Amino acid sequence: MVMSRIQLALNVDDLDTAIDFYSKLFNTTPAKRKPGYANFAVAEPPLKLVLLENPGQGGTINHLGVEVESSEKVHAEIARLAGEGLFTQEEINSTCCFATQDKVWVTGPANEKWEVYTVLADSDTFGSSPKLLAQNAVDSAGQGSVCCGGSASDSTEARPACC
């Protein structure tokens, strides 16, 4: 069972080059690799590193997260965050980033996107979720952005808001 760990989702220009670098840096190979996507389950330090191939956006943060061990923990965080007065966007039993997940999203004061999530099962498809937080997130070029590297002008079908 996975204990809680921080997730860092990075946009990368070239997935193969990034996989080579991060495999050496963290002394491990990807736990999952799909076209345009890879993730590492780094044991030390406890980190879920997600790489999203998004040419032209390399080196930027796509989103941040906390992976937890159960749906119960996700639901507890939904209640806690709402109790703190934070706006949350819930995605229960949604498929994205090649996994079925329960998650909740919040947006930080500088429009950084955070998710608290648990993985329920692997998926053979990237999946899609409703476009979320796009109206509030702005990238360094002043463009509205959504999770997984799209922009607010992209269609939901072309760039799902997930991960």
Tab-separated table of N, CA and C in Angstrom:
chain	number	residue	atom	x	y	z
A	1	MET	N	0.843	-1.177	0.000
A	1	MET	CA	0.000	0.000	0.000
A	1	MET	C	0.889	1.240	0.000
A	2	VAL	N	0.503	2.247	-0.749
A	2	VAL	CA	1.235	3.505	-0.852
A	2	VAL	C	0.923	4.379	0.357
A	3	MET	N	1.945	4.922	0.959
A	3	MET	CA	1.760	5.928	2.001
A	3	MET	C	1.702	7.279	1.295
A	4	SER	N	1.252	8.301	1.974
A	4	SER	CA	1.168	9.625	1.363
A	4	SER	C	2.536	10.067	0.860
A	5	ARG	N	2.530	10.717	-0.300
A	5	ARG	CA	3.757	11.283	-0.846
A	5	ARG	C	3.387	12.451	-1.745
A	6	ILE	N	4.294	13.370	-1.894
A	6	ILE	CA	4.092	14.536	-2.743
A	6	ILE	C	4.209	14.110	-4.201
A	7	GLN	N	3.402	14.745	-5.044
A	7	GLN	CA	3.485	14.538	-6.488
A	7	GLN	C	3.928	15.833	-7.142
A	8	LEU	N	4.841	15.714	-8.083
A	8	LEU	CA	5.298	16.823	-8.899
A	8	LEU	C	5.079	16.420	-10.346
A	9	ALA	N	4.205	17.132	-11.044
A	9	ALA	CA	3.938	16.854	-12.460
A	9	ALA	C	4.602	17.947	-13.287
A	10	LEU	N	5.559	17.534	-14.116
A	10	LEU	CA	6.335	18.464	-14.932
A	10	LEU	C	5.985	18.341	-16.400
A	11	ASN	N	5.935	19.477	-17.077
A	11	ASN	CA	5.875	19.489	-18.529
A	11	ASN	C	7.304	19.295	-19.024
A	12	VAL	N	7.484	18.445	-20.042
A	12	VAL	CA	8.801	18.222	-20.625
A	12	VAL	C	8.709	18.344	-22.138
A	13	ASP	N	9.778	18.826	-22.741
A	13	ASP	CA	9.811	18.959	-24.199
A	13	ASP	C	9.995	17.611	-24.882
A	14	ASP	N	10.856	16.760	-24.330
A	14	ASP	CA	11.178	15.472	-24.936
A	14	ASP	C	11.116	14.399	-23.852
A	15	LEU	N	10.150	13.510	-23.950
A	15	LEU	CA	9.926	12.514	-22.906
A	15	LEU	C	11.127	11.588	-22.729
A	16	ASP	N	11.711	11.094	-23.815
A	16	ASP	CA	12.844	10.167	-23.700
A	16	ASP	C	14.027	10.800	-22.974
A	17	THR	N	14.347	12.054	-23.311
A	17	THR	CA	15.445	12.755	-22.658
A	17	THR	C	15.153	12.945	-21.173
A	18	ALA	N	13.919	13.319	-20.857
A	18	ALA	CA	13.537	13.533	-19.457
A	18	ALA	C	13.576	12.223	-18.671
A	19	ILE	N	13.096	11.145	-19.271
A	19	ILE	CA	13.131	9.841	-18.590
A	19	ILE	C	14.574	9.446	-18.299
A	20	ASP	N	15.456	9.653	-19.258
A	20	ASP	CA	16.866	9.330	-19.057
A	20	ASP	C	17.446	10.126	-17.883
A	21	PHE	N	17.172	11.428	-17.857
A	21	PHE	CA	17.691	12.280	-16.789
A	21	PHE	C	17.135	11.879	-15.419
A	22	TYR	N	15.818	11.766	-15.304
A	22	TYR	CA	15.211	11.486	-13.999
A	22	TYR	C	15.481	10.057	-13.527
A	23	SER	N	15.691	9.126	-14.447
A	23	SER	CA	16.100	7.775	-14.045
A	23	SER	C	17.461	7.811	-13.358
A	24	LYS	N	18.362	8.617	-13.899
A	24	LYS	CA	19.685	8.760	-13.290
A	24	LYS	C	19.606	9.543	-11.982
A	25	LEU	N	18.856	10.636	-11.968
A	25	LEU	CA	18.762	11.483	-10.780
A	25	LEU	C	18.205	10.719	-9.585
A	26	PHE	N	17.136	9.951	-9.795
A	26	PHE	CA	16.478	9.251	-8.690
A	26	PHE	C	16.839	7.769	-8.612
A	27	ASN	N	17.754	7.322	-9.490
A	27	ASN	CA	18.230	5.943	-9.481
A	27	ASN	C	17.093	4.921	-9.548
A	28	THR	N	16.152	5.175	-10.444
A	28	THR	CA	15.019	4.266	-10.637
A	28	THR	C	14.461	4.454	-12.046
A	29	THR	N	13.717	3.491	-12.503
A	29	THR	CA	13.085	3.580	-13.822
A	29	THR	C	11.600	3.926	-13.638
A	30	PRO	N	10.948	4.367	-14.706
A	30	PRO	CA	9.533	4.717	-14.575
A	30	PRO	C	8.676	3.529	-14.120
A	31	ALA	N	7.711	3.831	-13.260
A	31	ALA	CA	6.734	2.823	-12.840
A	31	ALA	C	5.708	2.594	-13.935
A	32	LYS	N	5.455	3.640	-14.732
A	32	LYS	CA	4.503	3.547	-15.842
A	32	LYS	C	4.991	4.444	-16.964
A	33	ARG	N	4.910	3.924	-18.196
A	33	ARG	CA	5.288	4.708	-19.365
A	33	ARG	C	4.288	4.455	-20.476
A	34	LYS	N	3.740	5.531	-21.012
A	34	LYS	CA	2.786	5.493	-22.110
A	34	LYS	C	3.177	6.609	-23.076
A	35	PRO	N	2.596	6.641	-24.273
A	35	PRO	CA	2.940	7.727	-25.209
A	35	PRO	C	2.701	9.107	-24.586
A	36	GLY	N	3.753	9.925	-24.514
A	36	GLY	CA	3.657	11.277	-23.989
A	36	GLY	C	3.561	11.372	-22.478
A	37	TYR	N	3.737	10.250	-21.783
A	37	TYR	CA	3.507	10.215	-20.335
A	37	TYR	C	4.425	9.200	-19.657
A	38	ALA	N	4.925	9.565	-18.510
A	38	ALA	CA	5.667	8.613	-17.669
A	38	ALA	C	5.505	9.049	-16.226
A	39	ASN	N	5.532	8.068	-15.317
A	39	ASN	CA	5.583	8.425	-13.908
A	39	ASN	C	6.566	7.544	-13.176
A	40	PHE	N	7.161	8.123	-12.159
A	40	PHE	CA	8.137	7.451	-11.316
A	40	PHE	C	7.573	7.370	-9.909
A	41	ALA	N	7.698	6.232	-9.280
A	41	ALA	CA	7.360	6.066	-7.866
A	41	ALA	C	8.681	6.027	-7.116
A	42	VAL	N	9.181	7.194	-6.750
A	42	VAL	CA	10.490	7.313	-6.122
A	42	VAL	C	10.348	6.981	-4.630
A	43	ALA	N	11.175	6.035	-4.174
A	43	ALA	CA	11.107	5.617	-2.770
A	43	ALA	C	11.770	6.631	-1.840
A	44	GLU	N	12.930	7.149	-2.251
A	44	GLU	CA	13.664	8.067	-1.394
A	44	GLU	C	14.199	9.214	-2.212
A	45	PRO	N	13.746	10.439	-2.025
A	45	PRO	CA	12.689	10.824	-1.105
A	45	PRO	C	11.330	10.369	-1.643
A	46	PRO	N	10.334	10.171	-0.770
A	46	PRO	CA	9.029	9.707	-1.240
A	46	PRO	C	8.405	10.736	-2.191
A	47	LEU	N	8.346	10.381	-3.463
A	47	LEU	CA	7.903	11.318	-4.494
A	47	LEU	C	7.233	10.564	-5.622
A	48	LYS	N	6.137	11.086	-6.119
A	48	LYS	CA	5.528	10.623	-7.359
A	48	LYS	C	5.874	11.687	-8.389
A	49	LEU	N	6.759	11.373	-9.315
A	49	LEU	CA	7.177	12.299	-10.363
A	49	LEU	C	6.459	11.926	-11.642
A	50	VAL	N	5.683	12.859	-12.184
A	50	VAL	CA	4.927	12.644	-13.414
A	50	VAL	C	5.527	13.534	-14.495
A	51	LEU	N	5.811	12.945	-15.655
A	51	LEU	CA	6.337	13.689	-16.800
A	51	LEU	C	5.283	13.696	-17.893
A	52	LEU	N	4.939	14.885	-18.368
A	52	LEU	CA	3.946	15.053	-19.425
A	52	LEU	C	4.616	15.734	-20.609
A	53	GLU	N	4.710	15.025	-21.723
A	53	GLU	CA	5.354	15.609	-22.892
A	53	GLU	C	4.471	16.728	-23.424
A	54	ASN	N	5.003	17.920	-23.411
A	54	ASN	CA	4.276	19.116	-23.814
A	54	ASN	C	5.283	20.074	-24.443
A	55	PRO	N	5.702	19.794	-25.710
A	55	PRO	CA	6.740	20.593	-26.353
A	55	PRO	C	6.461	22.089	-26.277
A	56	GLY	N	7.513	22.829	-25.967
A	56	GLY	CA	7.413	24.273	-25.828
A	56	GLY	C	7.119	24.711	-24.405
A	57	GLN	N	6.741	23.774	-23.540
A	57	GLN	CA	6.448	24.088	-22.138
A	57	GLN	C	7.429	23.418	-21.195
A	58	GLY	N	8.458	22.764	-21.737
A	58	GLY	CA	9.406	22.016	-20.927
A	58	GLY	C	9.984	22.819	-19.787
A	59	GLY	N	10.138	22.163	-18.645
A	59	GLY	CA	10.706	22.790	-17.472
A	59	GLY	C	9.709	23.536	-16.614
A	60	THR	N	8.446	23.492	-16.975
A	60	THR	CA	7.434	24.173	-16.173
A	60	THR	C	6.634	23.155	-15.370
A	61	ILE	N	6.083	23.626	-14.266
A	61	ILE	CA	5.236	22.761	-13.446
A	61	ILE	C	3.867	22.669	-14.096
A	62	ASN	N	3.393	21.456	-14.270
A	62	ASN	CA	2.042	21.244	-14.764
A	62	ASN	C	1.056	21.372	-13.615
A	63	HIS	N	1.296	20.623	-12.544
A	63	HIS	CA	0.505	20.720	-11.325
A	63	HIS	C	1.232	19.998	-10.194
A	64	LEU	N	0.706	20.142	-9.003
A	64	LEU	CA	1.280	19.534	-7.806
A	64	LEU	C	0.223	18.652	-7.167
A	65	GLY	N	0.640	17.744	-6.328
A	65	GLY	CA	-0.357	16.896	-5.699
A	65	GLY	C	0.169	16.170	-4.483
A	66	VAL	N	-0.769	15.512	-3.834
A	66	VAL	CA	-0.464	14.619	-2.726
A	66	VAL	C	-1.191	13.315	-3.017
A	67	GLU	N	-0.428	12.243	-3.187
A	67	GLU	CA	-1.022	10.925	-3.382
A	67	GLU	C	-1.267	10.324	-2.004
A	68	VAL	N	-2.499	9.865	-1.776
A	68	VAL	CA	-2.853	9.237	-0.498
A	68	VAL	C	-3.245	7.793	-0.741
A	69	GLU	N	-3.355	7.019	0.337
A	69	GLU	CA	-3.515	5.580	0.193
A	69	GLU	C	-4.935	5.093	-0.015
A	70	SER	N	-5.972	5.969	0.112
A	70	SER	CA	-7.328	5.441	-0.007
A	70	SER	C	-8.340	6.518	-0.399
A	71	SER	N	-9.481	6.067	-0.904
A	71	SER	CA	-10.589	6.971	-1.204
A	71	SER	C	-11.095	7.643	0.063
A	72	GLU	N	-11.042	6.929	1.178
A	72	GLU	CA	-11.477	7.508	2.443
A	72	GLU	C	-10.646	8.750	2.779
A	73	LYS	N	-9.338	8.678	2.517
A	73	LYS	CA	-8.467	9.834	2.769
A	73	LYS	C	-8.827	10.994	1.839
A	74	VAL	N	-9.153	10.691	0.579
A	74	VAL	CA	-9.558	11.742	-0.359
A	74	VAL	C	-10.827	12.412	0.154
A	75	HIS	N	-11.800	11.628	0.544
A	75	HIS	CA	-13.067	12.188	1.032
A	75	HIS	C	-12.861	12.981	2.329
A	76	ALA	N	-11.951	12.537	3.188
A	76	ALA	CA	-11.641	13.294	4.400
A	76	ALA	C	-11.030	14.647	4.036
A	77	GLU	N	-10.172	14.666	3.005
A	77	GLU	CA	-9.569	15.923	2.568
A	77	GLU	C	-10.613	16.838	1.933
A	78	ILE	N	-11.561	16.273	1.193
A	78	ILE	CA	-12.644	17.088	0.624
A	78	ILE	C	-13.371	17.813	1.756
A	79	ALA	N	-13.724	17.076	2.792
A	79	ALA	CA	-14.448	17.670	3.926
A	79	ALA	C	-13.575	18.704	4.643
A	80	ARG	N	-12.305	18.378	4.869
A	80	ARG	CA	-11.420	19.294	5.576
A	80	ARG	C	-11.198	20.580	4.798
A	81	LEU	N	-10.914	20.462	3.496
A	81	LEU	CA	-10.659	21.644	2.668
A	81	LEU	C	-11.898	22.524	2.565
A	82	ALA	N	-13.063	21.904	2.387
A	82	ALA	CA	-14.313	22.672	2.345
A	82	ALA	C	-14.541	23.372	3.686
A	83	GLY	N	-14.224	22.693	4.777
A	83	GLY	CA	-14.349	23.287	6.106
A	83	GLY	C	-13.423	24.478	6.303
A	84	GLU	N	-12.308	24.492	5.579
A	84	GLU	CA	-11.367	25.615	5.621
A	84	GLU	C	-11.801	26.751	4.698
A	85	GLY	N	-12.918	26.557	3.989
A	85	GLY	CA	-13.428	27.591	3.092
A	85	GLY	C	-12.783	27.610	1.728
A	86	LEU	N	-12.067	26.539	1.369
A	86	LEU	CA	-11.438	26.476	0.055
A	86	LEU	C	-12.387	25.867	-0.963
A	87	PHE	N	-12.438	26.454	-2.156
A	87	PHE	CA	-13.244	25.900	-3.236
A	87	PHE	C	-12.582	24.630	-3.724
A	88	THR	N	-13.349	23.564	-3.821
A	88	THR	CA	-12.810	22.289	-4.292
A	88	THR	C	-13.553	21.836	-5.530
A	89	GLN	N	-12.844	21.116	-6.370
A	89	GLN	CA	-13.419	20.460	-7.552
A	89	GLN	C	-13.155	18.978	-7.376
A	90	GLU	N	-14.205	18.192	-7.243
A	90	GLU	CA	-14.065	16.767	-6.990
A	90	GLU	C	-14.168	15.966	-8.280
A	91	GLU	N	-13.359	14.944	-8.387
A	91	GLU	CA	-13.422	13.979	-9.484
A	91	GLU	C	-13.376	12.600	-8.848
A	92	ILE	N	-14.519	11.962	-8.774
A	92	ILE	CA	-14.628	10.655	-8.144
A	92	ILE	C	-14.767	9.599	-9.241
A	93	ASN	N	-13.943	8.554	-9.134
A	93	ASN	CA	-13.942	7.465	-10.116
A	93	ASN	C	-13.725	7.987	-11.540
A	94	SER	N	-12.781	8.909	-11.692
A	94	SER	CA	-12.484	9.470	-13.012
A	94	SER	C	-11.221	8.817	-13.566
A	95	THR	N	-11.142	8.744	-14.883
A	95	THR	CA	-9.968	8.169	-15.522
A	95	THR	C	-9.165	9.281	-16.167
A	96	CYS	N	-7.911	9.374	-15.756
A	96	CYS	CA	-6.975	10.294	-16.386
A	96	CYS	C	-5.565	9.844	-16.063
A	97	CYS	N	-4.643	10.227	-16.932
A	97	CYS	CA	-3.235	9.845	-16.777
A	97	CYS	C	-3.077	8.343	-16.610
A	98	PHE	N	-3.819	7.602	-17.418
A	98	PHE	CA	-3.712	6.150	-17.471
A	98	PHE	C	-4.050	5.481	-16.138
A	99	ALA	N	-4.954	6.101	-15.372
A	99	ALA	CA	-5.385	5.512	-14.101
A	99	ALA	C	-6.788	5.985	-13.755
A	100	THR	N	-7.556	5.131	-13.089
A	100	THR	CA	-8.837	5.525	-12.523
A	100	THR	C	-8.543	6.000	-11.105
A	101	GLN	N	-9.082	7.182	-10.769
A	101	GLN	CA	-8.712	7.835	-9.516
A	101	GLN	C	-9.915	8.482	-8.846
A	102	ASP	N	-9.806	8.661	-7.545
A	102	ASP	CA	-10.651	9.588	-6.795
A	102	ASP	C	-9.736	10.742	-6.436
A	103	LYS	N	-10.219	12.000	-6.619
A	103	LYS	CA	-9.356	13.144	-6.349
A	103	LYS	C	-10.174	14.378	-6.047
A	104	VAL	N	-9.482	15.331	-5.466
A	104	VAL	CA	-10.038	16.662	-5.239
A	104	VAL	C	-8.970	17.676	-5.632
A	105	TRP	N	-9.395	18.756	-6.298
A	105	TRP	CA	-8.498	19.823	-6.738
A	105	TRP	C	-8.755	21.090	-5.935
A	106	VAL	N	-7.698	21.824	-5.644
A	106	VAL	CA	-7.784	23.172	-5.098
A	106	VAL	C	-6.762	24.026	-5.835
A	107	THR	N	-6.992	25.332	-5.832
A	107	THR	CA	-6.076	26.262	-6.487
A	107	THR	C	-5.454	27.162	-5.436
A	108	GLY	N	-4.114	27.230	-5.449
A	108	GLY	CA	-3.379	28.042	-4.489
A	108	GLY	C	-3.447	29.523	-4.819
A	109	PRO	N	-2.879	30.355	-3.966
A	109	PRO	CA	-2.976	31.807	-4.126
A	109	PRO	C	-2.295	32.347	-5.375
A	110	ALA	N	-1.346	31.617	-5.936
A	110	ALA	CA	-0.684	32.052	-7.170
A	110	ALA	C	-1.197	31.259	-8.373
A	111	ASN	N	-2.410	30.704	-8.241
A	111	ASN	CA	-3.071	29.913	-9.288
A	111	ASN	C	-2.407	28.573	-9.557
A	112	GLU	N	-1.595	28.081	-8.605
A	112	GLU	CA	-1.018	26.758	-8.763
A	112	GLU	C	-2.088	25.717	-8.443
A	113	LYS	N	-2.130	24.671	-9.265
A	113	LYS	CA	-3.138	23.623	-9.113
A	113	LYS	C	-2.581	22.495	-8.250
A	114	TRP	N	-3.342	22.089	-7.233
A	114	TRP	CA	-2.998	20.985	-6.352
A	114	TRP	C	-4.100	19.950	-6.411
A	115	GLU	N	-3.716	18.685	-6.408
A	115	GLU	CA	-4.690	17.608	-6.293
A	115	GLU	C	-4.314	16.716	-5.124
A	116	VAL	N	-5.334	16.197	-4.448
A	116	VAL	CA	-5.159	15.134	-3.466
A	116	VAL	C	-5.892	13.955	-4.084
A	117	TYR	N	-5.195	12.824	-4.263
A	117	TYR	CA	-5.780	11.737	-5.041
A	117	TYR	C	-5.318	10.373	-4.553
A	118	THR	N	-6.082	9.365	-4.976
A	118	THR	CA	-5.673	7.980	-4.818
A	118	THR	C	-5.936	7.267	-6.131
A	119	VAL	N	-5.080	6.332	-6.466
A	119	VAL	CA	-5.245	5.539	-7.682
A	119	VAL	C	-6.061	4.298	-7.340
A	120	LEU	N	-7.170	4.125	-8.067
A	120	LEU	CA	-8.042	2.973	-7.852
A	120	LEU	C	-7.647	1.794	-8.728
A	121	ALA	N	-7.211	2.082	-9.967
A	121	ALA	CA	-6.832	1.032	-10.907
A	121	ALA	C	-6.057	1.649	-12.066
A	122	ASP	N	-5.242	0.847	-12.721
A	122	ASP	CA	-4.582	1.279	-13.945
A	122	ASP	C	-5.593	1.316	-15.083
A	123	SER	N	-5.276	2.106	-16.106
A	123	SER	CA	-6.121	2.200	-17.292
A	123	SER	C	-5.226	2.151	-18.523
A	124	ASP	N	-5.726	1.589	-19.596
A	124	ASP	CA	-4.982	1.560	-20.853
A	124	ASP	C	-5.120	2.860	-21.633
A	125	THR	N	-6.049	3.725	-21.215
A	125	THR	CA	-6.271	4.986	-21.913
A	125	THR	C	-5.910	6.155	-21.014
A	126	PHE	N	-5.517	7.257	-21.651
A	126	PHE	CA	-5.183	8.462	-20.900
A	126	PHE	C	-6.393	8.938	-20.125
A	127	GLY	N	-7.580	8.855	-20.756
A	127	GLY	CA	-8.819	9.262	-20.105
A	127	GLY	C	-9.090	10.730	-20.307
A	128	SER	N	-10.190	11.162	-19.768
A	128	SER	CA	-10.544	12.576	-19.842
A	128	SER	C	-11.417	12.907	-18.651
A	129	SER	N	-11.348	14.155	-18.274
A	129	SER	CA	-12.140	14.673	-17.173
A	129	SER	C	-12.659	16.027	-17.598
A	130	PRO	N	-13.665	16.533	-16.935
A	130	PRO	CA	-14.155	17.868	-17.299
A	130	PRO	C	-13.042	18.898	-17.153
A	131	LYS	N	-13.061	19.888	-18.020
A	131	LYS	CA	-12.089	20.963	-17.893
A	131	LYS	C	-12.339	21.636	-16.549
A	132	LEU	N	-11.300	21.785	-15.763
A	132	LEU	CA	-11.481	22.388	-14.457
A	132	LEU	C	-10.376	23.359	-14.155
A	133	LEU	N	-10.692	24.313	-13.371
A	133	LEU	CA	-9.756	25.321	-12.913
A	133	LEU	C	-9.180	26.170	-14.038
A	134	ALA	N	-9.596	25.946	-15.272
A	134	ALA	CA	-9.010	26.670	-16.399
A	134	ALA	C	-9.285	28.164	-16.305
A	135	GLN	N	-10.440	28.526	-15.789
A	135	GLN	CA	-10.763	29.940	-15.713
A	135	GLN	C	-9.900	30.663	-14.688
A	136	ASN	N	-9.286	29.935	-13.768
A	136	ASN	CA	-8.484	30.561	-12.724
A	136	ASN	C	-6.992	30.407	-12.935
A	137	ALA	N	-6.546	29.428	-13.712
A	137	ALA	CA	-5.120	29.164	-13.853
A	137	ALA	C	-4.546	29.958	-15.017
A	138	VAL	N	-3.418	30.598	-14.788
A	138	VAL	CA	-2.760	31.380	-15.822
A	138	VAL	C	-1.290	30.989	-15.840
A	139	ASP	N	-0.785	30.670	-17.034
A	139	ASP	CA	0.627	30.298	-17.115
A	139	ASP	C	1.496	31.544	-17.272
A	140	SER	N	2.810	31.342	-17.408
A	140	SER	CA	3.743	32.457	-17.441
A	140	SER	C	3.541	33.357	-18.654
A	141	ALA	N	2.902	32.855	-19.686
A	141	ALA	CA	2.644	33.672	-20.870
A	141	ALA	C	1.311	34.393	-20.769
A	142	GLY	N	0.633	34.255	-19.616
A	142	GLY	CA	-0.654	34.908	-19.448
A	142	GLY	C	-1.796	34.123	-20.053
A	143	GLN	N	-1.531	32.911	-20.493
A	143	GLN	CA	-2.553	32.059	-21.083
A	143	GLN	C	-3.241	31.272	-19.983
A	144	GLY	N	-4.540	31.083	-20.094
A	144	GLY	CA	-5.218	30.191	-19.161
A	144	GLY	C	-4.729	28.779	-19.419
A	145	SER	N	-4.493	28.011	-18.383
A	145	SER	CA	-3.985	26.662	-18.574
A	145	SER	C	-4.820	25.662	-17.803
A	146	VAL	N	-4.766	24.435	-18.220
A	146	VAL	CA	-5.442	23.350	-17.523
A	146	VAL	C	-4.411	22.279	-17.231
A	147	CYS	N	-4.728	21.441	-16.289
A	147	CYS	CA	-3.834	20.350	-15.927
A	147	CYS	C	-3.492	19.514	-17.156
A	148	CYS	N	-2.356	18.942	-17.158
A	148	CYS	CA	-1.862	18.080	-18.233
A	148	CYS	C	-1.431	18.851	-19.452
A	149	GLY	N	-1.232	20.135	-19.329
A	149	GLY	CA	-0.500	20.862	-20.342
A	149	GLY	C	-1.277	21.582	-21.408
A	150	GLY	N	-2.577	21.551	-21.413
A	150	GLY	CA	-3.333	22.270	-22.435
A	150	GLY	C	-3.470	23.734	-22.072
A	151	SER	N	-4.257	24.441	-22.846
A	151	SER	CA	-4.579	25.813	-22.485
A	151	SER	C	-6.083	25.960	-22.497
A	152	ALA	N	-6.563	27.038	-21.915
A	152	ALA	CA	-8.003	27.234	-21.808
A	152	ALA	C	-8.663	27.296	-23.181
A	153	SER	N	-7.890	27.639	-24.211
A	153	SER	CA	-8.461	27.708	-25.554
A	153	SER	C	-8.538	26.336	-26.216
A	154	ASP	N	-7.828	25.338	-25.665
A	154	ASP	CA	-7.903	23.983	-26.210
A	154	ASP	C	-9.262	23.389	-25.898
A	155	SER	N	-9.729	22.521	-26.751
A	155	SER	CA	-10.986	21.849	-26.453
A	155	SER	C	-10.767	20.830	-25.355
A	156	THR	N	-11.812	20.524	-24.595
A	156	THR	CA	-11.720	19.546	-23.534
A	156	THR	C	-11.306	18.189	-24.098
A	157	GLU	N	-11.790	17.866	-25.285
A	157	GLU	CA	-11.444	16.590	-25.876
A	157	GLU	C	-9.974	16.514	-26.260
A	158	ALA	N	-9.415	17.637	-26.701
A	158	ALA	CA	-8.026	17.628	-27.143
A	158	ALA	C	-7.059	17.565	-25.969
A	159	ARG	N	-7.377	18.233	-24.877
A	159	ARG	CA	-6.491	18.277	-23.713
A	159	ARG	C	-7.309	18.091	-22.450
A	160	PRO	N	-7.395	16.876	-21.955
A	160	PRO	CA	-8.170	16.669	-20.748
A	160	PRO	C	-7.536	17.359	-19.549
A	161	ALA	N	-8.377	17.786	-18.632
A	161	ALA	CA	-7.906	18.421	-17.406
A	161	ALA	C	-7.813	17.341	-16.341
A	162	CYS	N	-6.661	16.742	-16.208
A	162	CYS	CA	-6.535	15.634	-15.274
A	162	CYS	C	-5.090	15.346	-14.949
A	163	CYS	N	-4.895	14.354	-14.173
A	163	CYS	CA	-3.624	13.752	-13.799
A	163	CYS	C	-3.570	13.513	-12.349
